Coordinates of C-alpha atoms in Angstrom, one line a residue:
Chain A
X1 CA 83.3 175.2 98.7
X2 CA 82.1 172.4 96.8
X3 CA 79.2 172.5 94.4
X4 CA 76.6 170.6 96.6
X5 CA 77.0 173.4 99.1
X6 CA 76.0 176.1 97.1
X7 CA 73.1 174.6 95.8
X8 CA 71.9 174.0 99.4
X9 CA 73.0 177.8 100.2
X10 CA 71.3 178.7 96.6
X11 CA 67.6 176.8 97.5
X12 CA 67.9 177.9 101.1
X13 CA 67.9 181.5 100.1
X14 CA 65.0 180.7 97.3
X15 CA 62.9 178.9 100.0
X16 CA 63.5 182.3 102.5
X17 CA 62.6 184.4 99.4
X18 CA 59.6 182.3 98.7
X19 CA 58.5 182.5 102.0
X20 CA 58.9 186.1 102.6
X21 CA 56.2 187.0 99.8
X22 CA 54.2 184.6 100.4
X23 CA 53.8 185.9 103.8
X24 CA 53.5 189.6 102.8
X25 CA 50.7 188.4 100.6
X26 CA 48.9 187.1 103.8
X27 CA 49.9 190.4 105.5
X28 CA 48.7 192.8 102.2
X29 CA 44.6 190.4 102.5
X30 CA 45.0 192.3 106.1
X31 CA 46.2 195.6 105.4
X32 CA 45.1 196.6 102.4
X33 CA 41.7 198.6 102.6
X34 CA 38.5 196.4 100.1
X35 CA 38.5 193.6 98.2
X36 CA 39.7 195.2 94.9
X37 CA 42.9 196.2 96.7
X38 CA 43.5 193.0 98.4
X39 CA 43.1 190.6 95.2
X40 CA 46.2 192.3 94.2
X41 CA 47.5 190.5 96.8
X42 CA 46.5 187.5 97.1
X43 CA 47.4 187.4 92.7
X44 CA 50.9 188.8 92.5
X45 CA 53.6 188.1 95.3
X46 CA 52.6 184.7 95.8
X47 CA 52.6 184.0 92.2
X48 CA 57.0 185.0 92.9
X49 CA 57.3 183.4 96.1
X50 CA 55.6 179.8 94.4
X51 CA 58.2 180.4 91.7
X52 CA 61.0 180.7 94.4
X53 CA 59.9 177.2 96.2
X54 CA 59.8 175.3 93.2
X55 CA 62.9 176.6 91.8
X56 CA 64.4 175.4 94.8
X57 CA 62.8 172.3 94.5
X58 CA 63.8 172.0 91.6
X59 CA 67.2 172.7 92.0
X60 CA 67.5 170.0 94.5
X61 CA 66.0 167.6 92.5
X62 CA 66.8 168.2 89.2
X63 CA 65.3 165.3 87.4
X64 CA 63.2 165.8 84.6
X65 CA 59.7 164.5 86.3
X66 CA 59.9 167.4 89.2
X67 CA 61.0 169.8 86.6
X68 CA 58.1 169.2 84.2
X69 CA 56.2 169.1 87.2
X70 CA 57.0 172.4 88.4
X71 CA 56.6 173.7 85.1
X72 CA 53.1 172.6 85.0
X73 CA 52.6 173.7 88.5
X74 CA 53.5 177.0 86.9
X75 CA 51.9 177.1 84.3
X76 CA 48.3 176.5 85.9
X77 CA 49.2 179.5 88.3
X78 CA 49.9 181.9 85.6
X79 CA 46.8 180.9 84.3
X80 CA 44.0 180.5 86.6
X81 CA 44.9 183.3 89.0
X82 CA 43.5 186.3 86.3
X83 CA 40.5 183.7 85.9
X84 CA 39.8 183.6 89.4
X85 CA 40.8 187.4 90.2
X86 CA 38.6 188.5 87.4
X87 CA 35.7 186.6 89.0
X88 CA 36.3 187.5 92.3
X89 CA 36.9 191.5 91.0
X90 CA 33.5 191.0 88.9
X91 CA 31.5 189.7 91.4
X92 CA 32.8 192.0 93.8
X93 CA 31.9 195.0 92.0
X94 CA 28.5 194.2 91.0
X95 CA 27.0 193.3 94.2
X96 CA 28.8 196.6 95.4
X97 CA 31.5 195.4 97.8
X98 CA 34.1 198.0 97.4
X99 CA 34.6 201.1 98.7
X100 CA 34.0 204.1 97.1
X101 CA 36.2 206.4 99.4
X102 CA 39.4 204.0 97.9
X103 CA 38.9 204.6 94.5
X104 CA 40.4 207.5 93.3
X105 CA 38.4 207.4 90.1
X106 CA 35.7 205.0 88.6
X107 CA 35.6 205.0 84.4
X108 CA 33.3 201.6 85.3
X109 CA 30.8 203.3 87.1
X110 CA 30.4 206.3 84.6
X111 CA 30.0 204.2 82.3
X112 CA 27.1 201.7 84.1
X113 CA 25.5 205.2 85.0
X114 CA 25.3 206.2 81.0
X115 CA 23.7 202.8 80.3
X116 CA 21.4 203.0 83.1
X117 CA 20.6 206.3 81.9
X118 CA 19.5 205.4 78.1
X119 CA 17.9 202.4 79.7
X120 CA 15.4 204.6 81.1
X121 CA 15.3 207.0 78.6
X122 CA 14.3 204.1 76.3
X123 CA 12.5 201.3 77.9
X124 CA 12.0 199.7 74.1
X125 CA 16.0 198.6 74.1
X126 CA 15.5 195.7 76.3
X127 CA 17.3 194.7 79.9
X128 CA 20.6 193.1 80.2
X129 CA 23.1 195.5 79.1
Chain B
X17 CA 31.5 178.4 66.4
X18 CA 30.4 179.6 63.1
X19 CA 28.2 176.1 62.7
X20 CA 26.2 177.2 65.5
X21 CA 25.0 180.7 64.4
X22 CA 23.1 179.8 61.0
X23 CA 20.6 177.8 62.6
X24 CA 18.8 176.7 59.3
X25 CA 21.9 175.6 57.0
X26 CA 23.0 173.9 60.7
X27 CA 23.5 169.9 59.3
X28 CA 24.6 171.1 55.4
X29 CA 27.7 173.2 57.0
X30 CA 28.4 171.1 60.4
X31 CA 29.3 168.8 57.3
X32 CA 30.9 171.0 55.6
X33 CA 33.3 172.1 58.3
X34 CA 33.8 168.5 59.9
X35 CA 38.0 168.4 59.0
X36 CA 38.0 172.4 59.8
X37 CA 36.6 170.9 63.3
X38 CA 39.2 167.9 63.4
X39 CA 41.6 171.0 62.9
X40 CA 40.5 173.4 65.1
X41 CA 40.2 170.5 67.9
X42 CA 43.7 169.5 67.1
X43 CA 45.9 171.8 69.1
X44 CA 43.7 171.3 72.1
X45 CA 44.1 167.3 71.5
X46 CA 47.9 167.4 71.6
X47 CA 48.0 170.0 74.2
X48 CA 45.9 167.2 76.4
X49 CA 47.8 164.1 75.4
X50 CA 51.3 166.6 76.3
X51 CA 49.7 167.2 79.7
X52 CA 48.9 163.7 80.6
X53 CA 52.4 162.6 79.9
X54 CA 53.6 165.2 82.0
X55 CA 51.1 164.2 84.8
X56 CA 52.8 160.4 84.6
X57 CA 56.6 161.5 84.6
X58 CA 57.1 159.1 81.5
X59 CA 56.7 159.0 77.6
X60 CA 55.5 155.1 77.3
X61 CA 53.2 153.5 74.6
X62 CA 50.8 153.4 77.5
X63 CA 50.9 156.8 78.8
X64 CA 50.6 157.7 75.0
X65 CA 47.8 155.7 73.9
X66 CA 45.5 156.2 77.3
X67 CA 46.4 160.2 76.8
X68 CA 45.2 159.8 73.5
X69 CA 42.0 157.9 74.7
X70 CA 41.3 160.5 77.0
X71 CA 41.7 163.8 74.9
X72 CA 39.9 162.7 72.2
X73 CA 36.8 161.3 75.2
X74 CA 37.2 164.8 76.5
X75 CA 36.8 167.1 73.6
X76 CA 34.0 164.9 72.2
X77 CA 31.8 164.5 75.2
X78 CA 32.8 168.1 77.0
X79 CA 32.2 169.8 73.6
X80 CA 33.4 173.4 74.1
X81 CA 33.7 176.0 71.0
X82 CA 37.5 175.4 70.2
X83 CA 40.0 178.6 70.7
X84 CA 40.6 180.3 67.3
X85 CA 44.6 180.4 67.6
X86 CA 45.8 183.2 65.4
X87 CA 47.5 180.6 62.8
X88 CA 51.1 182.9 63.2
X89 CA 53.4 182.1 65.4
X90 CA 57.0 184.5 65.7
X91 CA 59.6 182.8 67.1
X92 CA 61.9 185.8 68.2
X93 CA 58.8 188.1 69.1
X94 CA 57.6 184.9 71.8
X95 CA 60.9 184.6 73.3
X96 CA 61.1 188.5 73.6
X97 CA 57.3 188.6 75.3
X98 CA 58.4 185.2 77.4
X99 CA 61.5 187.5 78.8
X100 CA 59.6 190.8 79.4
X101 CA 56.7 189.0 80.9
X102 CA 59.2 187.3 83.6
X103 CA 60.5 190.4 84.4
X104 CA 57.4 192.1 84.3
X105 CA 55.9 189.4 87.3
X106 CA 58.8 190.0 89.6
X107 CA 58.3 193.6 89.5
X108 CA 54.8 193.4 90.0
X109 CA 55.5 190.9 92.8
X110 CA 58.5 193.8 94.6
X111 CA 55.9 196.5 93.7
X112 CA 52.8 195.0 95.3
X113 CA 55.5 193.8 98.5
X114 CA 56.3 197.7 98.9
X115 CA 52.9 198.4 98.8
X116 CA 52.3 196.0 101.8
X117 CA 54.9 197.3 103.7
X118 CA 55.6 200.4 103.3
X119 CA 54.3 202.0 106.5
X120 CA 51.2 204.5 104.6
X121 CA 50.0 201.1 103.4
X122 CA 47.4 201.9 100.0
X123 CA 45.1 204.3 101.1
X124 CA 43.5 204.7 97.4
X125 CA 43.3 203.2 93.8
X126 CA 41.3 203.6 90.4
X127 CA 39.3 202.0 88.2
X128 CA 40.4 202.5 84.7
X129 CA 39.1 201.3 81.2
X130 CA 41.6 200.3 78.3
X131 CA 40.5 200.7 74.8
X132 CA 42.4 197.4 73.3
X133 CA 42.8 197.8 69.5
X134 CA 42.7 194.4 68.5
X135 CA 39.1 192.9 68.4
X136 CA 40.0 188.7 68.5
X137 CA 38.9 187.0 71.8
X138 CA 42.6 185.3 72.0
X139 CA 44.0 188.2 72.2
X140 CA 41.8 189.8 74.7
X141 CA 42.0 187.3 76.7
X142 CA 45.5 186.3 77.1
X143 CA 45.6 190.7 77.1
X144 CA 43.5 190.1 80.1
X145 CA 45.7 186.9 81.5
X146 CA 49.2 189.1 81.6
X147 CA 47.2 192.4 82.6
X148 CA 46.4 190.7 86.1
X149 CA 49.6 189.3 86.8
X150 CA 51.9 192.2 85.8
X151 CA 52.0 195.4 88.1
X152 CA 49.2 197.6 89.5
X153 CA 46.6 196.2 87.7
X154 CA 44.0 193.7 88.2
X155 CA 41.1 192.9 85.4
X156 CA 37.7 193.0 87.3
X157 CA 35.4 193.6 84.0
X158 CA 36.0 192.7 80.3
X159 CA 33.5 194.1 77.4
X160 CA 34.3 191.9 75.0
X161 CA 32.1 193.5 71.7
X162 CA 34.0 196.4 72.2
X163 CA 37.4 195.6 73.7
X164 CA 37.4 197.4 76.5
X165 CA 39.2 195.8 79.3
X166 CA 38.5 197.5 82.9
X167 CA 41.1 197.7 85.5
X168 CA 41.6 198.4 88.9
X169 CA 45.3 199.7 89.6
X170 CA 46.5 199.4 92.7
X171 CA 47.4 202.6 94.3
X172 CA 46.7 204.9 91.4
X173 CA 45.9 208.4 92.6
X174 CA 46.0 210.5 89.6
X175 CA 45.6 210.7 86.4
X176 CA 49.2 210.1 85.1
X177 CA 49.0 206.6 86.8
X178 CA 46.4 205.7 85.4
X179 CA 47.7 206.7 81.9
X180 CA 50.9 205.0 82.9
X181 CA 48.9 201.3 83.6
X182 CA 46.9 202.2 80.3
X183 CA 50.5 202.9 78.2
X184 CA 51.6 199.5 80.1
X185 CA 48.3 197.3 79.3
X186 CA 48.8 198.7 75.7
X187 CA 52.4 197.7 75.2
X188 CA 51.6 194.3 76.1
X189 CA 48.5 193.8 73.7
X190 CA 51.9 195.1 71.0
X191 CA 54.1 192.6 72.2
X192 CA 51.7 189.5 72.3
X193 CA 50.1 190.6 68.9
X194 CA 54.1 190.3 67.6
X195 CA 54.5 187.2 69.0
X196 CA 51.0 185.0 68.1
X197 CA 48.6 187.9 66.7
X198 CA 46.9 187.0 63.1
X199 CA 47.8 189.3 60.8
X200 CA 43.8 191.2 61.3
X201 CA 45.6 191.4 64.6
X202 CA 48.7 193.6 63.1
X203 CA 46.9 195.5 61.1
X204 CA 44.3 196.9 64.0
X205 CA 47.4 197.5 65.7
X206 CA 49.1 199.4 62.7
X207 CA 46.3 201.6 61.7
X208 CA 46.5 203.3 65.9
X209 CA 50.2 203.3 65.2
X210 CA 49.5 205.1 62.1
X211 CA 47.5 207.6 63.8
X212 CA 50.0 207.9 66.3
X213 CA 52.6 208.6 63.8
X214 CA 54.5 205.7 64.7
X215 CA 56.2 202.9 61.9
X216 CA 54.1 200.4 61.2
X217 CA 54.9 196.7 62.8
X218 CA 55.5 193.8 60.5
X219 CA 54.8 189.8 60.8
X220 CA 58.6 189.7 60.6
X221 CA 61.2 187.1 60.1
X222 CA 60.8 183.8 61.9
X223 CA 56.8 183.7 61.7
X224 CA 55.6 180.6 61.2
X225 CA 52.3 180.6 59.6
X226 CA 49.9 177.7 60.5
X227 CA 47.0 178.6 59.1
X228 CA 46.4 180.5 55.4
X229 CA 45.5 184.0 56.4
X230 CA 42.8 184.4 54.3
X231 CA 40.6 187.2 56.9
X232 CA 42.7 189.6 55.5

């Protein structure tokens, strides 16, 4: 077998990888029970199955504009998916979209329910906690 | 940052501080002019000198307080992190698969708080930044005067699993403060070791110092 062969073997099976987690992150925003649950999600196998594609890409054109490219492609993933997730997750939990029944324990809540209770306790200390 | 707290000695120490700025601003200058050249496919005089143009138009007219890097830098420790971290996003890409698949789906999780021990906001934040993308956990709130990073982790239904992510979130603060952590950064993390009984952690070999340590 020659070598162009097995790169297209290699980056076929990359491209099937890539598209297998992407789709079971599609699948997880539908089976997974509240929001919490399902930013997992929509952060982590996609974030592997992206890597997979370009890494095929790559590999198929390995010239140093697509690589720095997919680098950079990379890079941005890695580092505005916590960003995002953590405003998503925020907002999310403030205006009370979760559900309690899927959380096996909340340290956030006991801690908003101490606050709230030395808030009232002493009106002096002032509002946003 | 520190020119904008003392609001009466404001002009005297904006002054004062005006090369500190130039080399705080610096990283985030070459960083730009890197990125642009990237974005063009090609190192020219023209992709150099408009890249230039730019960064400099961008951090003086969207002025943001510039990152306070650490100033060390280890070599070995970054390449070790680097590794760990790659591994560390497959599995948490496998893991989070299973999860989907796996016929009982995830029925419950927790939300958990991590004491971090160093008190920098790089290191909380990038904490935060490989906390997300590594396995079971997801940052959804950050207290950042006291450290505590709160996480929700994905199908944790006791408490050992939740002790397990805490261990994991922990390890990682260890390994970035190794690999770019100020020394204040070692030494938060050597006086819990301490406690803990455990050897102390060093700057080590191949740090690179950029900045005199001098918060020491």
């Amino acid at each position: 077998m020659n070598w162009p062969v097995v790169l297209d073997w290699v980056s076929g099976f990359l491209l099937i990888i890539g598209a297998f987690f992407s789709f079971a992150a599609g699948l997880g925003l539908l089976r997974f029970p509240d929001l919490l649950s399902r930013l997992h999600s929509a952060s982590k196998p996609q974030v592997l199955g992206l890597a997979s594609v370009l890494l095929a890409v790559v590999l198929q054109y390995p010239t140093w504009g697509i690589i720095t490219s997919a680098v950079l492609v990379m890079l941005f993933q890695m580092m505005t998916i916590p960003a995002s997730t953590h405003m998503v997750g925020r907002a999310a939990y403030r205006t009370k979209h979760l559900k309690r029944s899927a959380l096996y324990k909340d340290e956030l809540a006991e801690v908003i329910e101490k606050a709230d209770r030395t808030r009232s306790e002493d009106p002096g200390s002032g509002g946003n906690g | 940052m520190s020119a904008m707290k003392n609001g009466a000695g404001k002009l005297r120490r904006t002054r004062l501080t005006f090369r500190r700025t130039i080399w705080l601003q610096l990283p985030l200058v070459v960083w730009l002019v890197v990125l642009w050249v990237l974005l063009w496919e090609a190192v020219t005089p023209i992709t150099l000198a408009s890249g230039l143009l730019i960064a400099v138009l961008i951090t003086r007219f969207l002025y943001l307080p510039p990152v306070e890097l650490g100033g060390r830098f280890n070599l070995i420790w970054f390449l070790a992190f680097t590794v760990k971290f790659v591994a560390l996003v497959v599995a948490a890409s496998v893991q989070v698969t299973w999860m989907i698949l796996r016929p009982k789906g995830v029925p419950t999780s927790s939300i958990g708080a991590v004491q971090l021990r160093t008190r920098s906001d790089l290191m909380i934040t990038l904490v935060a930044q490989v906390t997300s993308l590594i396995p079971g956990s997801v940052v959804v709130e950050v207290n950042r005067h006291q450290s505590v990073l709160y996480l929700h982790v994905l199908g944790a239904t006791s408490d050992a699993d939740l002790k397990r992510a805490r261990e994991q979130v922990l390890r990682n603060e260890e390994r970035l403060v190794r690999a770019l952590g100020s020394l204040r950064d070692i030494d938060a993390i050597n006086r819990h070791r301490r406690e803990q009984g455990k050897r102390a952690i060093a700057a080590g070999a191949f740090s690179y110092f950029l900045r005199r340590q001098n918060e020491r």
